[in-house]
mmCIF file with all atom_site columns, C-alpha atoms and ligand atoms in Angstrom:
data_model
loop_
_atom_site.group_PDB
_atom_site.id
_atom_site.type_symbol
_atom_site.label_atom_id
_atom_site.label_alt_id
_atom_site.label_comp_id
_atom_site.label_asym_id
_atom_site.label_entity_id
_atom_site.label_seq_id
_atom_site.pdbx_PDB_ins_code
_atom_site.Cartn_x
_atom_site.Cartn_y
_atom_site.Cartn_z
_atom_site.occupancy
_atom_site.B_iso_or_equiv
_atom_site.pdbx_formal_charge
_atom_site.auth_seq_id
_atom_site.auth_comp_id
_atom_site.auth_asym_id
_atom_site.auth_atom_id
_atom_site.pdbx_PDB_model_num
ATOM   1   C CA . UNK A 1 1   ? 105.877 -152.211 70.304  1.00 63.00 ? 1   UNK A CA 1
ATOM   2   C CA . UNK A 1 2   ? 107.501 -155.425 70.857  1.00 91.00 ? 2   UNK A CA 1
ATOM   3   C CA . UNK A 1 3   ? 105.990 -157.305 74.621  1.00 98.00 ? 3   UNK A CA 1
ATOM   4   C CA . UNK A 1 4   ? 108.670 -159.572 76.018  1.00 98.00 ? 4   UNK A CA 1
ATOM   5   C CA . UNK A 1 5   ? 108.618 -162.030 78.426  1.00 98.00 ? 5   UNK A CA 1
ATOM   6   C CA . UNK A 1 6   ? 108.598 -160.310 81.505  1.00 98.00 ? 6   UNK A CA 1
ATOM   7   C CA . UNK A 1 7   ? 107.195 -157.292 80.642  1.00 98.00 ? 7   UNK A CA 1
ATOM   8   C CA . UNK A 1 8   ? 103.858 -155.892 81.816  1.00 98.00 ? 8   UNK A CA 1
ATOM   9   C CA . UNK A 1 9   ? 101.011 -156.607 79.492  1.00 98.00 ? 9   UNK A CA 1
ATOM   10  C CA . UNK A 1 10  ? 99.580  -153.328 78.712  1.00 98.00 ? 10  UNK A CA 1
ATOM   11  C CA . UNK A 1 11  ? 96.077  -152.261 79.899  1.00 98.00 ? 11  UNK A CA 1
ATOM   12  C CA . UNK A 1 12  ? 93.302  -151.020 77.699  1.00 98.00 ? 12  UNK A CA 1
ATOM   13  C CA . UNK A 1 13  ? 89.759  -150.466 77.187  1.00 98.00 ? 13  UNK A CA 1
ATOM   14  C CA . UNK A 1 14  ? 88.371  -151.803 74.327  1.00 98.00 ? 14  UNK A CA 1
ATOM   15  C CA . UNK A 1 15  ? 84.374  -153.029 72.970  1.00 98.00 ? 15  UNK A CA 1
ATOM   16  C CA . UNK A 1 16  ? 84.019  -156.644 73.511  1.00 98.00 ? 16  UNK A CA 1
ATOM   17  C CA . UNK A 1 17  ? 80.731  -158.837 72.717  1.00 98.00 ? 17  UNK A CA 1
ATOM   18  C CA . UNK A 1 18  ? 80.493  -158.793 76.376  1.00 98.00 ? 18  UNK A CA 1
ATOM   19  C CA . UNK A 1 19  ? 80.249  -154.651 76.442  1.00 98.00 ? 19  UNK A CA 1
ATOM   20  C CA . UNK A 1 20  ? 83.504  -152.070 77.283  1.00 98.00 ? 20  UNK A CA 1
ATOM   21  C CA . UNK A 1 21  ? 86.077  -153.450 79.299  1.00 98.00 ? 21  UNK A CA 1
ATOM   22  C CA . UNK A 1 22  ? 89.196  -151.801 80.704  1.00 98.00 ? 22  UNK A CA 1
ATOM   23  C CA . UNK A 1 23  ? 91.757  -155.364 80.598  1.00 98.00 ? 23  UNK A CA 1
ATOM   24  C CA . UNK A 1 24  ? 92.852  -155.145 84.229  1.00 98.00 ? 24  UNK A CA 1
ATOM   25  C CA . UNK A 1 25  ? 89.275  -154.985 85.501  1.00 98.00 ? 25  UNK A CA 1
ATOM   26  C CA . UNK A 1 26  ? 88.400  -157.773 83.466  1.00 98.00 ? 26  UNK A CA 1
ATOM   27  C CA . UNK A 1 27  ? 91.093  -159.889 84.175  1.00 98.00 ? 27  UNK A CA 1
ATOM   28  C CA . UNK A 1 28  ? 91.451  -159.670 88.120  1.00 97.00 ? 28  UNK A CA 1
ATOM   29  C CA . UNK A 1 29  ? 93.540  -162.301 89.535  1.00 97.00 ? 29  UNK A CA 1
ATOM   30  C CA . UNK A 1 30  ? 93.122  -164.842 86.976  1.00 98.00 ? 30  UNK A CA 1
ATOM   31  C CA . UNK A 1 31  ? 95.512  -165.418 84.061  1.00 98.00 ? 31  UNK A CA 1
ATOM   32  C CA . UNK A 1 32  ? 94.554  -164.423 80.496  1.00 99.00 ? 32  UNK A CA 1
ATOM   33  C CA . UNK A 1 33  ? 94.806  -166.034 76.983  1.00 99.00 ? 33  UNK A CA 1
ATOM   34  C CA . UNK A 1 34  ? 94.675  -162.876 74.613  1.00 99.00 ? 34  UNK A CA 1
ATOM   35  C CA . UNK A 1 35  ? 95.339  -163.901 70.933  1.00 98.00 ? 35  UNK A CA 1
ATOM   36  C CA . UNK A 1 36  ? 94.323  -162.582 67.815  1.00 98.00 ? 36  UNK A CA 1
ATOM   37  C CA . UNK A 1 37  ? 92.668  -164.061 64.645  1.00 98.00 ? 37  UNK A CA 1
ATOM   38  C CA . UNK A 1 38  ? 93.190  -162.265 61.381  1.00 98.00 ? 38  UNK A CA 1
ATOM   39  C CA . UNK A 1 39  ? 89.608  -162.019 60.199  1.00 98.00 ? 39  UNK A CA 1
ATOM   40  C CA . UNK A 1 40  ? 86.166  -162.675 61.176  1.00 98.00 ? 40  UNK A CA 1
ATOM   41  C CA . UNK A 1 41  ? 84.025  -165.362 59.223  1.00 98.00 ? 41  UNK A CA 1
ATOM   42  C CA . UNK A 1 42  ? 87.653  -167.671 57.920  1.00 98.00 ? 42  UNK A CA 1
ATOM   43  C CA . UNK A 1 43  ? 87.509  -170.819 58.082  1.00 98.00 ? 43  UNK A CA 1
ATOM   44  C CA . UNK A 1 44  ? 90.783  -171.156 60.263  1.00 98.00 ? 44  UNK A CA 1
ATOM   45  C CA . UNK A 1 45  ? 89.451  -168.799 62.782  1.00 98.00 ? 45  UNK A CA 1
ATOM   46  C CA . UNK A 1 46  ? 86.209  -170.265 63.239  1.00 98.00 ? 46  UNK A CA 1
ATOM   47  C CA . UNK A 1 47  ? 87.291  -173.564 64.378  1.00 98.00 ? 47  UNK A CA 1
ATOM   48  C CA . UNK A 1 48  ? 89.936  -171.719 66.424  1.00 98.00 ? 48  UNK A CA 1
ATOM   49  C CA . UNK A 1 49  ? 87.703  -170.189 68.390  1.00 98.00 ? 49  UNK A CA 1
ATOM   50  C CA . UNK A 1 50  ? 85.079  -172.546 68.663  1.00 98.00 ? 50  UNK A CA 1
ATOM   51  C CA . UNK A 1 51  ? 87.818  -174.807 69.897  1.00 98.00 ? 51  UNK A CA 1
ATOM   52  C CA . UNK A 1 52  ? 88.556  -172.105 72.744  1.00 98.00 ? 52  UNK A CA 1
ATOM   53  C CA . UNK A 1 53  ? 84.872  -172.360 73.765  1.00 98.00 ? 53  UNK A CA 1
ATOM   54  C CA . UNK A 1 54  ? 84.758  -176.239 74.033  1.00 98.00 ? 54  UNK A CA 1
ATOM   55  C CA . UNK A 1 55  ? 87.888  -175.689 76.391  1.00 98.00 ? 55  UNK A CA 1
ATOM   56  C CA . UNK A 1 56  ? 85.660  -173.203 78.619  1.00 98.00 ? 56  UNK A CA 1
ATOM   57  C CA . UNK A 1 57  ? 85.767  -175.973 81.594  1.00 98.00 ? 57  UNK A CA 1
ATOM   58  C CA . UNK A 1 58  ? 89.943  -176.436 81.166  1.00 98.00 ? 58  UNK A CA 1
ATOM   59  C CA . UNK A 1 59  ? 90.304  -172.629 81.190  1.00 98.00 ? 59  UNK A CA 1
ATOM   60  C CA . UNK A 1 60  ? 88.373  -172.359 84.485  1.00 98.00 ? 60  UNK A CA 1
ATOM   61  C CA . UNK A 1 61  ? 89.909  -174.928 86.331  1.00 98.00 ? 61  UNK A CA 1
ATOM   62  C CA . UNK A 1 62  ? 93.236  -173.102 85.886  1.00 98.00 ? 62  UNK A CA 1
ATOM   63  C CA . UNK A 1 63  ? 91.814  -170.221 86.556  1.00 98.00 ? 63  UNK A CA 1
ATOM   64  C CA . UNK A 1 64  ? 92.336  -168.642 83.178  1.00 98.00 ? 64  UNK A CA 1
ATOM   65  C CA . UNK A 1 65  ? 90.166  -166.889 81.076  1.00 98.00 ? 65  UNK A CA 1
ATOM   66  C CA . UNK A 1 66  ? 90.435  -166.223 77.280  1.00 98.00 ? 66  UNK A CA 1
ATOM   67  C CA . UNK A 1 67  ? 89.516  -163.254 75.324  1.00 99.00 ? 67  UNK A CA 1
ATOM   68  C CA . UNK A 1 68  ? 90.251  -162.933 71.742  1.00 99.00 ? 68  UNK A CA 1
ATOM   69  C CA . UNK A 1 69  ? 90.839  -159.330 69.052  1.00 98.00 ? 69  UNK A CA 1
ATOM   70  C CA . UNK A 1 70  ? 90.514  -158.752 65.640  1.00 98.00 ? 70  UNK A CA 1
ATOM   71  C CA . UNK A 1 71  ? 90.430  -155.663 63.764  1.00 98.00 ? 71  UNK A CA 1
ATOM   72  C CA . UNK A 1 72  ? 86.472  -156.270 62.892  1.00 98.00 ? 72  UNK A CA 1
ATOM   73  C CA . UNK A 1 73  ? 83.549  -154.839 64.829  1.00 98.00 ? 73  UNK A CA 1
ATOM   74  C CA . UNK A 1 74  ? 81.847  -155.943 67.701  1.00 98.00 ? 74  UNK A CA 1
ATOM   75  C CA . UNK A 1 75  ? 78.437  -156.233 65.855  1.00 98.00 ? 75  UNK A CA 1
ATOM   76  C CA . UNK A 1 76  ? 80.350  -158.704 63.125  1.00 98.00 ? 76  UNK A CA 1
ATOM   77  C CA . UNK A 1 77  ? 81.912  -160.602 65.820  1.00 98.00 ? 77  UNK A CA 1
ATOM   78  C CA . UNK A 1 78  ? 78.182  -160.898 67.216  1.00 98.00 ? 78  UNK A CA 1
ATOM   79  C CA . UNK A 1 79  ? 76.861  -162.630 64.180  1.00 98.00 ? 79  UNK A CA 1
ATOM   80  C CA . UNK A 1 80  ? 79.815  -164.221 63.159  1.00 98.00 ? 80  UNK A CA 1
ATOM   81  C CA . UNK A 1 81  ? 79.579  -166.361 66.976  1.00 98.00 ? 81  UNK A CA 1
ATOM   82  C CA . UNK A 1 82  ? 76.515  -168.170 65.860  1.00 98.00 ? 82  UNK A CA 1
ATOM   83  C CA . UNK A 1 83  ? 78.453  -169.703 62.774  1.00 98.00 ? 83  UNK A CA 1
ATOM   84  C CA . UNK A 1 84  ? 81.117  -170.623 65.210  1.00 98.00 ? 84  UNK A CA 1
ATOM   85  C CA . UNK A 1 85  ? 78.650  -172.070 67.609  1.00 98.00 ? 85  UNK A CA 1
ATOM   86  C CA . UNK A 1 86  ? 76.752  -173.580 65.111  1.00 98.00 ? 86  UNK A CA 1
ATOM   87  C CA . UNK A 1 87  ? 79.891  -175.856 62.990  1.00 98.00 ? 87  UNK A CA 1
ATOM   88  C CA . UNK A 1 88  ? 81.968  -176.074 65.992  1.00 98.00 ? 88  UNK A CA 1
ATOM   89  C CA . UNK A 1 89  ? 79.437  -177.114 68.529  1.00 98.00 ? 89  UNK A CA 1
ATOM   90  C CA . UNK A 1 90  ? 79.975  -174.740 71.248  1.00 98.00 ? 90  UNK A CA 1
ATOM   91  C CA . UNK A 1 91  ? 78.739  -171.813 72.779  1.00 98.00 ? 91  UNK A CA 1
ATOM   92  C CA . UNK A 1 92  ? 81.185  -169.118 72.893  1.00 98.00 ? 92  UNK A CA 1
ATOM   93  C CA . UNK A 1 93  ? 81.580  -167.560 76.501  1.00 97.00 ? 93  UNK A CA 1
ATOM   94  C CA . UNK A 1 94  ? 84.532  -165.673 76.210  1.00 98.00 ? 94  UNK A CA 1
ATOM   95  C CA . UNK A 1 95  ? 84.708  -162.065 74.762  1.00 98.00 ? 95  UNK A CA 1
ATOM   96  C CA . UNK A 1 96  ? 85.630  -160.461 71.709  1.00 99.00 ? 96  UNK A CA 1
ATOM   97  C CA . UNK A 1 97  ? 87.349  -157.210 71.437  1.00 98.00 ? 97  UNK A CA 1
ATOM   98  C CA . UNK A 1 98  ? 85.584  -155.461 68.406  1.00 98.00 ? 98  UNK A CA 1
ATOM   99  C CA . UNK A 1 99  ? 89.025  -153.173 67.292  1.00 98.00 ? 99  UNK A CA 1
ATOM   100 C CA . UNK A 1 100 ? 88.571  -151.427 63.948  1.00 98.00 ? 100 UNK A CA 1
ATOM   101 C CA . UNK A 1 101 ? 90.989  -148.737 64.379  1.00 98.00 ? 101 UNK A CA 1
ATOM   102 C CA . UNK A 1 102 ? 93.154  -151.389 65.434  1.00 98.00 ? 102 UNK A CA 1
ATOM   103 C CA . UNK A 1 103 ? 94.573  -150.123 68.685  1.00 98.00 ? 103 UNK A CA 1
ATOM   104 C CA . UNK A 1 104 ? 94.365  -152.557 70.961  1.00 98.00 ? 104 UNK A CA 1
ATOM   105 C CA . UNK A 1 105 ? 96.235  -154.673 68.016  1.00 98.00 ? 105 UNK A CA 1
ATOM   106 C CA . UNK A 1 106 ? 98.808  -152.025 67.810  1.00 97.00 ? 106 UNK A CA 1
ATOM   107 C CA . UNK A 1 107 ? 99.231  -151.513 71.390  1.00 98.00 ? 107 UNK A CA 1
ATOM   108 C CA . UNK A 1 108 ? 100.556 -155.683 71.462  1.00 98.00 ? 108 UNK A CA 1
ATOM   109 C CA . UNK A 1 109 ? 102.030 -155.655 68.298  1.00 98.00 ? 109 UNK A CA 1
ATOM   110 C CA . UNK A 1 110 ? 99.736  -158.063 66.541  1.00 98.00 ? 110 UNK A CA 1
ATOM   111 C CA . UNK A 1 111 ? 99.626  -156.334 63.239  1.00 97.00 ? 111 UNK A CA 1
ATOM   112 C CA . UNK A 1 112 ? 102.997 -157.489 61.231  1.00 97.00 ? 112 UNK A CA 1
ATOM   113 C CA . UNK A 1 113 ? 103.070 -155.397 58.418  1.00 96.00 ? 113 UNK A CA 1
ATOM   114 C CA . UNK A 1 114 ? 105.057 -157.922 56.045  1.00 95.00 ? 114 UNK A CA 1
ATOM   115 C CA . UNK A 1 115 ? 102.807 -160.702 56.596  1.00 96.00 ? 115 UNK A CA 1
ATOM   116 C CA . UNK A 1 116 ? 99.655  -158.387 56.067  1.00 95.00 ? 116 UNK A CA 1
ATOM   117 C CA . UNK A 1 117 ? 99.580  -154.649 56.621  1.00 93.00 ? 117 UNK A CA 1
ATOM   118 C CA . UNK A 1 118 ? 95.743  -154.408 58.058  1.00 95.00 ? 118 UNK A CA 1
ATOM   119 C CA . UNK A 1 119 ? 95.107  -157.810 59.534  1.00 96.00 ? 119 UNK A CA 1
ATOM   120 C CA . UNK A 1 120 ? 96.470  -159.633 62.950  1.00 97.00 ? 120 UNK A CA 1
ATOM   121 C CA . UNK A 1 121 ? 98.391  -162.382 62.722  1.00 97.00 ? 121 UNK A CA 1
ATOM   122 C CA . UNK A 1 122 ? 97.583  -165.113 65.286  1.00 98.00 ? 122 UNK A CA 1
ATOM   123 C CA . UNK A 1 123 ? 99.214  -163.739 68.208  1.00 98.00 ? 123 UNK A CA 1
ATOM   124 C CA . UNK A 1 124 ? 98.407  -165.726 71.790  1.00 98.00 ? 124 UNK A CA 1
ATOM   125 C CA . UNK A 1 125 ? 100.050 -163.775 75.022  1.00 98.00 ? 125 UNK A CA 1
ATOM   126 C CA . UNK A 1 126 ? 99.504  -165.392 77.863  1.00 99.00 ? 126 UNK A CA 1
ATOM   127 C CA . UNK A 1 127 ? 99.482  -162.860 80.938  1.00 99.00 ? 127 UNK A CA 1
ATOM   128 C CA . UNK A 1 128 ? 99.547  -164.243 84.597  1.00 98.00 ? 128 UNK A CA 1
ATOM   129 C CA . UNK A 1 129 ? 98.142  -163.131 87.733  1.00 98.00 ? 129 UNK A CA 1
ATOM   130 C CA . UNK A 1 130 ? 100.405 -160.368 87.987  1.00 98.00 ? 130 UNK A CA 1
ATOM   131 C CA . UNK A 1 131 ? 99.347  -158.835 84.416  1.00 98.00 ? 131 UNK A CA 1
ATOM   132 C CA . UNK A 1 132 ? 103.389 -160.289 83.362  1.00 98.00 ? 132 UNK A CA 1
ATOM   133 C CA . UNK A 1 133 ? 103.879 -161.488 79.915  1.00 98.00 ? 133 UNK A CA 1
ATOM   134 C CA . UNK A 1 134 ? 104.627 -165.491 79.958  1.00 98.00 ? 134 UNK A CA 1
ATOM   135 C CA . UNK A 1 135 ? 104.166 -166.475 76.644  1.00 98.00 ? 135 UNK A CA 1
ATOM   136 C CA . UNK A 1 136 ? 104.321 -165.330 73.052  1.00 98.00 ? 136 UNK A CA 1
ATOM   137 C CA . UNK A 1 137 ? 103.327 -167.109 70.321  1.00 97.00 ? 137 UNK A CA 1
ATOM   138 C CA . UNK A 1 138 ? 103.269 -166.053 66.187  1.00 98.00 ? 138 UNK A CA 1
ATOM   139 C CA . UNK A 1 139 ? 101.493 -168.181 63.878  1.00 97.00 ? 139 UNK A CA 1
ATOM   140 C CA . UNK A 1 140 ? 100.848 -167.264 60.079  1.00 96.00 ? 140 UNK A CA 1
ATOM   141 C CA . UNK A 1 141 ? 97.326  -166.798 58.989  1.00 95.00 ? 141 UNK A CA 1
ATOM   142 C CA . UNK A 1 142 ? 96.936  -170.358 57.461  1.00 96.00 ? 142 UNK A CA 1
ATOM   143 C CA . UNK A 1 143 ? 97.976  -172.620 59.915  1.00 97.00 ? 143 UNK A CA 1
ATOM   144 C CA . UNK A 1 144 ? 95.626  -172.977 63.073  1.00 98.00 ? 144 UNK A CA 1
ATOM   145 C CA . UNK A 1 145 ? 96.984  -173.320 66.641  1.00 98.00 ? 145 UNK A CA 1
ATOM   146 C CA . UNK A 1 146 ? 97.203  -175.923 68.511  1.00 98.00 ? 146 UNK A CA 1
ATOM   147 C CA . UNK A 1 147 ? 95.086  -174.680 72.284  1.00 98.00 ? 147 UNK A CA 1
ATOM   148 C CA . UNK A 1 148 ? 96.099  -177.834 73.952  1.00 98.00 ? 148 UNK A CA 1
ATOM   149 C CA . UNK A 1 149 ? 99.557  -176.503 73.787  1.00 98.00 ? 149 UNK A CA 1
ATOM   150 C CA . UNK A 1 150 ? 98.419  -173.323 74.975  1.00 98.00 ? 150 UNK A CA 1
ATOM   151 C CA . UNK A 1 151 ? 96.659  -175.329 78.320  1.00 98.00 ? 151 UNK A CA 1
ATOM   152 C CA . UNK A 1 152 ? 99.965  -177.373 78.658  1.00 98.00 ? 152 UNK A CA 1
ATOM   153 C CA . UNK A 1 153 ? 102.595 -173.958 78.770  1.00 98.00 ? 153 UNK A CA 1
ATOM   154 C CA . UNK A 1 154 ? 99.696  -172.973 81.605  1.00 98.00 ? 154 UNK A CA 1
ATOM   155 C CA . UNK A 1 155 ? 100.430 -176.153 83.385  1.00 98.00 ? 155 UNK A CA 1
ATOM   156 C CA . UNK A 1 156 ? 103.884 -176.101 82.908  1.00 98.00 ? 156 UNK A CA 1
ATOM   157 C CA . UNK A 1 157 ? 104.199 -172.752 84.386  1.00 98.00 ? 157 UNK A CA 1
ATOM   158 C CA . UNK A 1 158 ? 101.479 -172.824 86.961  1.00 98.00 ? 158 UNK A CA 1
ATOM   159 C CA . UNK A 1 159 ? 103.549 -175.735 87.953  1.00 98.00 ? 159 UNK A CA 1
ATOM   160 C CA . UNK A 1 160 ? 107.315 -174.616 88.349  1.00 98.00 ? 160 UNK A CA 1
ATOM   161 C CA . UNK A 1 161 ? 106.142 -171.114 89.480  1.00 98.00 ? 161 UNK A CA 1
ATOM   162 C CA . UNK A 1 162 ? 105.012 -172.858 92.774  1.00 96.00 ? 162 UNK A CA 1
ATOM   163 C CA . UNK A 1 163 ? 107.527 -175.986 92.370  1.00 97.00 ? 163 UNK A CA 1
ATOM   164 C CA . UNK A 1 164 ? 111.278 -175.738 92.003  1.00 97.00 ? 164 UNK A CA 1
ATOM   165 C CA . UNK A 1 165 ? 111.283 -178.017 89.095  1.00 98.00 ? 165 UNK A CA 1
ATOM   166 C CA . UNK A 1 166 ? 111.274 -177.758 84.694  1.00 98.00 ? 166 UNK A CA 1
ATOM   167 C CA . UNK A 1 167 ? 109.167 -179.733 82.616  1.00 98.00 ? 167 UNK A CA 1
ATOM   168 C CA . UNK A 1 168 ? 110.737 -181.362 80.211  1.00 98.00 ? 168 UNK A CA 1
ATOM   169 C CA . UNK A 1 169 ? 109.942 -182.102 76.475  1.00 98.00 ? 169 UNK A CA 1
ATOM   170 C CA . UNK A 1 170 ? 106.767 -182.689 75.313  1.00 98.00 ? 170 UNK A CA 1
ATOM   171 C CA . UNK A 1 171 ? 105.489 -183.600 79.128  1.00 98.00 ? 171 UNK A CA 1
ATOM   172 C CA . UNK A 1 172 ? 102.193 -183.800 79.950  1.00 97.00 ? 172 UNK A CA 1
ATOM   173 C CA . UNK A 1 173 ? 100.503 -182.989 83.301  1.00 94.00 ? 173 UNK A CA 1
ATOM   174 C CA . UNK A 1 174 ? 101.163 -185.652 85.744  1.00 94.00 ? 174 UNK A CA 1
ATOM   175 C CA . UNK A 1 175 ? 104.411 -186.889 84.151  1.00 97.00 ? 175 UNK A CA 1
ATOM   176 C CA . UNK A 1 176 ? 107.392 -186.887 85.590  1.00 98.00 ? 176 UNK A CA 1
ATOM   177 C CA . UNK A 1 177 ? 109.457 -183.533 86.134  1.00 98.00 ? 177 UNK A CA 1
ATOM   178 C CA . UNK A 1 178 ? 113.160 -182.419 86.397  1.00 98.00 ? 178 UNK A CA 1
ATOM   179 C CA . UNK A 1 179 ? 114.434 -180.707 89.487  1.00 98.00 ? 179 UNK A CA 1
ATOM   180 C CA . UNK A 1 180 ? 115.439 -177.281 88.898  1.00 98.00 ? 180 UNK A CA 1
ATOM   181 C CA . UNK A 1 181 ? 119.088 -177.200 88.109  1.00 95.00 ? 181 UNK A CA 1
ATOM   182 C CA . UNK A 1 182 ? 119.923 -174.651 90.715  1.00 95.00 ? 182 UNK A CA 1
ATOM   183 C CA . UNK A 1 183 ? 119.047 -176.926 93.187  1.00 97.00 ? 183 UNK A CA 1
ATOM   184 C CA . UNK A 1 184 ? 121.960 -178.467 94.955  1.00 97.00 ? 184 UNK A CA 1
ATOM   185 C CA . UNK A 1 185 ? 121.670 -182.577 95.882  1.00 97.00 ? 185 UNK A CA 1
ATOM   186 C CA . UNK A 1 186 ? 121.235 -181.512 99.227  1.00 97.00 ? 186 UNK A CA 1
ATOM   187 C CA . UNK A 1 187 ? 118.798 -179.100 98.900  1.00 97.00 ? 187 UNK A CA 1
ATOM   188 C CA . UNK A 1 188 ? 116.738 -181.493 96.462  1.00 98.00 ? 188 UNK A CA 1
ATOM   189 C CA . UNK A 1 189 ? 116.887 -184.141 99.305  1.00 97.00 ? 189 UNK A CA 1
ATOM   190 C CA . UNK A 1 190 ? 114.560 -181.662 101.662 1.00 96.00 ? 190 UNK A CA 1
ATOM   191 C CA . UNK A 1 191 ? 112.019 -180.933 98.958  1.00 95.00 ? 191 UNK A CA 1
ATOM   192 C CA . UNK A 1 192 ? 112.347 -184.396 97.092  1.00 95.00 ? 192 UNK A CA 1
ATOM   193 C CA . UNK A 1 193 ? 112.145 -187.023 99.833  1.00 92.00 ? 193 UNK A CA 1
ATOM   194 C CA . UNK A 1 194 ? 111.046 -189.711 97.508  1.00 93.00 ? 194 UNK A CA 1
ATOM   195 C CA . UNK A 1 195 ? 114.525 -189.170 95.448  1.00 97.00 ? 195 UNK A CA 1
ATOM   196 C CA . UNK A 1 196 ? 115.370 -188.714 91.859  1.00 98.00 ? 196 UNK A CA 1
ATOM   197 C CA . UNK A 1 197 ? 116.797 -190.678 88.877  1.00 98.00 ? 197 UNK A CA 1
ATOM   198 C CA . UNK A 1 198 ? 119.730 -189.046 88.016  1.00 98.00 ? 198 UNK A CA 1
ATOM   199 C CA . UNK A 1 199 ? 120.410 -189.832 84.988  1.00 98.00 ? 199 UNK A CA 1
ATOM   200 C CA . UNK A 1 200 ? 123.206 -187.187 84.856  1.00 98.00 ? 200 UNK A CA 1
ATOM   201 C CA . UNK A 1 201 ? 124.474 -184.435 87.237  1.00 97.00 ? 201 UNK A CA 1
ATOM   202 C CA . UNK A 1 202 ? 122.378 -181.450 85.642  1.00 97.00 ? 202 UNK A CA 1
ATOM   203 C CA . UNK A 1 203 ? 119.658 -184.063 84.557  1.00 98.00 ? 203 UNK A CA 1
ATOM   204 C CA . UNK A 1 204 ? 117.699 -185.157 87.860  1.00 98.00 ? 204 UNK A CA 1
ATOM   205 C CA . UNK A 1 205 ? 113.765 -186.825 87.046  1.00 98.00 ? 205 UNK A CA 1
ATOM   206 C CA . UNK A 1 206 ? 111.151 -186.884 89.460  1.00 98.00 ? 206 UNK A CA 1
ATOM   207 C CA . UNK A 1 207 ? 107.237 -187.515 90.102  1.00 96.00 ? 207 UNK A CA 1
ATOM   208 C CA . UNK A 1 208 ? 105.197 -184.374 89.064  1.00 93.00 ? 208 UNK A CA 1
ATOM   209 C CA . UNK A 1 209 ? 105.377 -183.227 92.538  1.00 90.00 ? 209 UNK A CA 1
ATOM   210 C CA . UNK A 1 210 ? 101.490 -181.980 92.475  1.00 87.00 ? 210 UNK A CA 1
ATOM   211 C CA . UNK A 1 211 ? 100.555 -185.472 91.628  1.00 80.00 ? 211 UNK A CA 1
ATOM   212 C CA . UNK A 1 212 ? 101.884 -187.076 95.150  1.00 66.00 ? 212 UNK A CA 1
HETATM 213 C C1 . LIG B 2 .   ? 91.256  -168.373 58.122  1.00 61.97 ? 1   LIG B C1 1
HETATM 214 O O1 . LIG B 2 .   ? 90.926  -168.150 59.279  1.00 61.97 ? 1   LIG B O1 1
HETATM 215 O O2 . LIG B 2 .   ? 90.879  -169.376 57.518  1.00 61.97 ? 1   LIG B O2 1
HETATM 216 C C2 . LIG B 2 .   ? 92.136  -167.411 57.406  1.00 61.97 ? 1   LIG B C2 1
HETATM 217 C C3 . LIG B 2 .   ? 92.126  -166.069 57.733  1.00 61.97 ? 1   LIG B C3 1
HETATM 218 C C4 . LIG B 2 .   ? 92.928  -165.194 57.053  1.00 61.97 ? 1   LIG B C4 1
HETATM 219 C C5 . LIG B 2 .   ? 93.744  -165.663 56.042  1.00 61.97 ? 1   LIG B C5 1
HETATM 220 C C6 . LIG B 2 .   ? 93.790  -167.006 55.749  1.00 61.97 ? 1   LIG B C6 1
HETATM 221 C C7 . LIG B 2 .   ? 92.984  -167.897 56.428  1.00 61.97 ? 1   LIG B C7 1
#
């Protein structure tokens, strides 16, 4: 199965280090960072989720929480968390799905059988309040990803869902924004009454309007 943006993430119950969870129940009204790690006790992994720990704080203020798969078991996920905690300085707080038979992987498609047949890949979806897909993101086994991207996407989109405005490259919360294109001048001029820089028709800039 192939999850789109847009699409519902699927619900499941699965065995986490914090006990059996059904998803939906879990979730609530927060958003969700689910991603997968191929293998428990790899380098790679452990500083990737030791790195989602120290983030704990960031998560919660955007009302986001993370939970993380992998096709090992619950009780190796157990003692493979005081590693983590141990090189990575951290205290993991955020459950683990324990998935040997691998359905929770197969249910998002996280298993890509030409990069490895029985592991996950590093799959991150990031699911919203209303359990939608907004984010999809494949990395190969050997290259780690990079979370503060993961917290910027959140502000980006926690931003213009609320905002009529696009964020443009590489911005940062707090920097300027562009007004949404469908926007006419007129209708800017009610919601922007500070102005723009237009530095063409389609390309207006203003002040991050959850800054002012
Ligand atoms: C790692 O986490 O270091 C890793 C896991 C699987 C394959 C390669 C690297």
């Amino acid at each position: 199965m192939t999850l789109q943006l847009g699409d519902l993430a699927p619900n499941f119950e699965a065995e986490t280090t914090h006990g059996s969870i059904d998803f939906y129940d879990w979730k609530k009204d927060s958003w969700a960072v689910f991603f997968s790690h191929p293998k428990d006790f790899t380098p790679v992994c452990t500083t990737e989720l030791g790195y989602t720990a120290v983030l704990a704080e960031e998560f919660k203020t955007r009302n986001v929480k993370a939970i993380a798969v992998s096709v090992d078991s619950v009780e190796d996920h157990k003692s493979w968390i005081g590693d983590i905690e141990e090189t990575q300085s951290t205290t993991v707080n955020f459950p683990i799905i324990g998935d040997p038979d691998k359905k929770v992987a197969s249910l998002y498609g996280m298993i890509h059988p030409n990069a490895n047949d029985t592991l996950t890949v590093r799959s991150v979806f990031i699911v919203d309040t209303n359990n939608k897909v907004r984010l999809t993101l494949t990395y190969p086994a050997s290259t780690g990803r990079n979370f503060n991207e993961i917290l910027r996407v959140i502000d980006s989109m926690q931003l213009t869902d609320s905002n009529k405005v696009a964020t443009p490259v590489n911005w940062q919360q707090g920097e300027d924004v562009i007004i949404s294109p469908g926007l006419s001048n007129e209708e800017a001029a009610e919601i922007f009454p500070d102005g723009w820089n237009e530095v063409r028709p389609y390309l207006r800039v203003t002040k991050d309007p959850s800054s002012t």
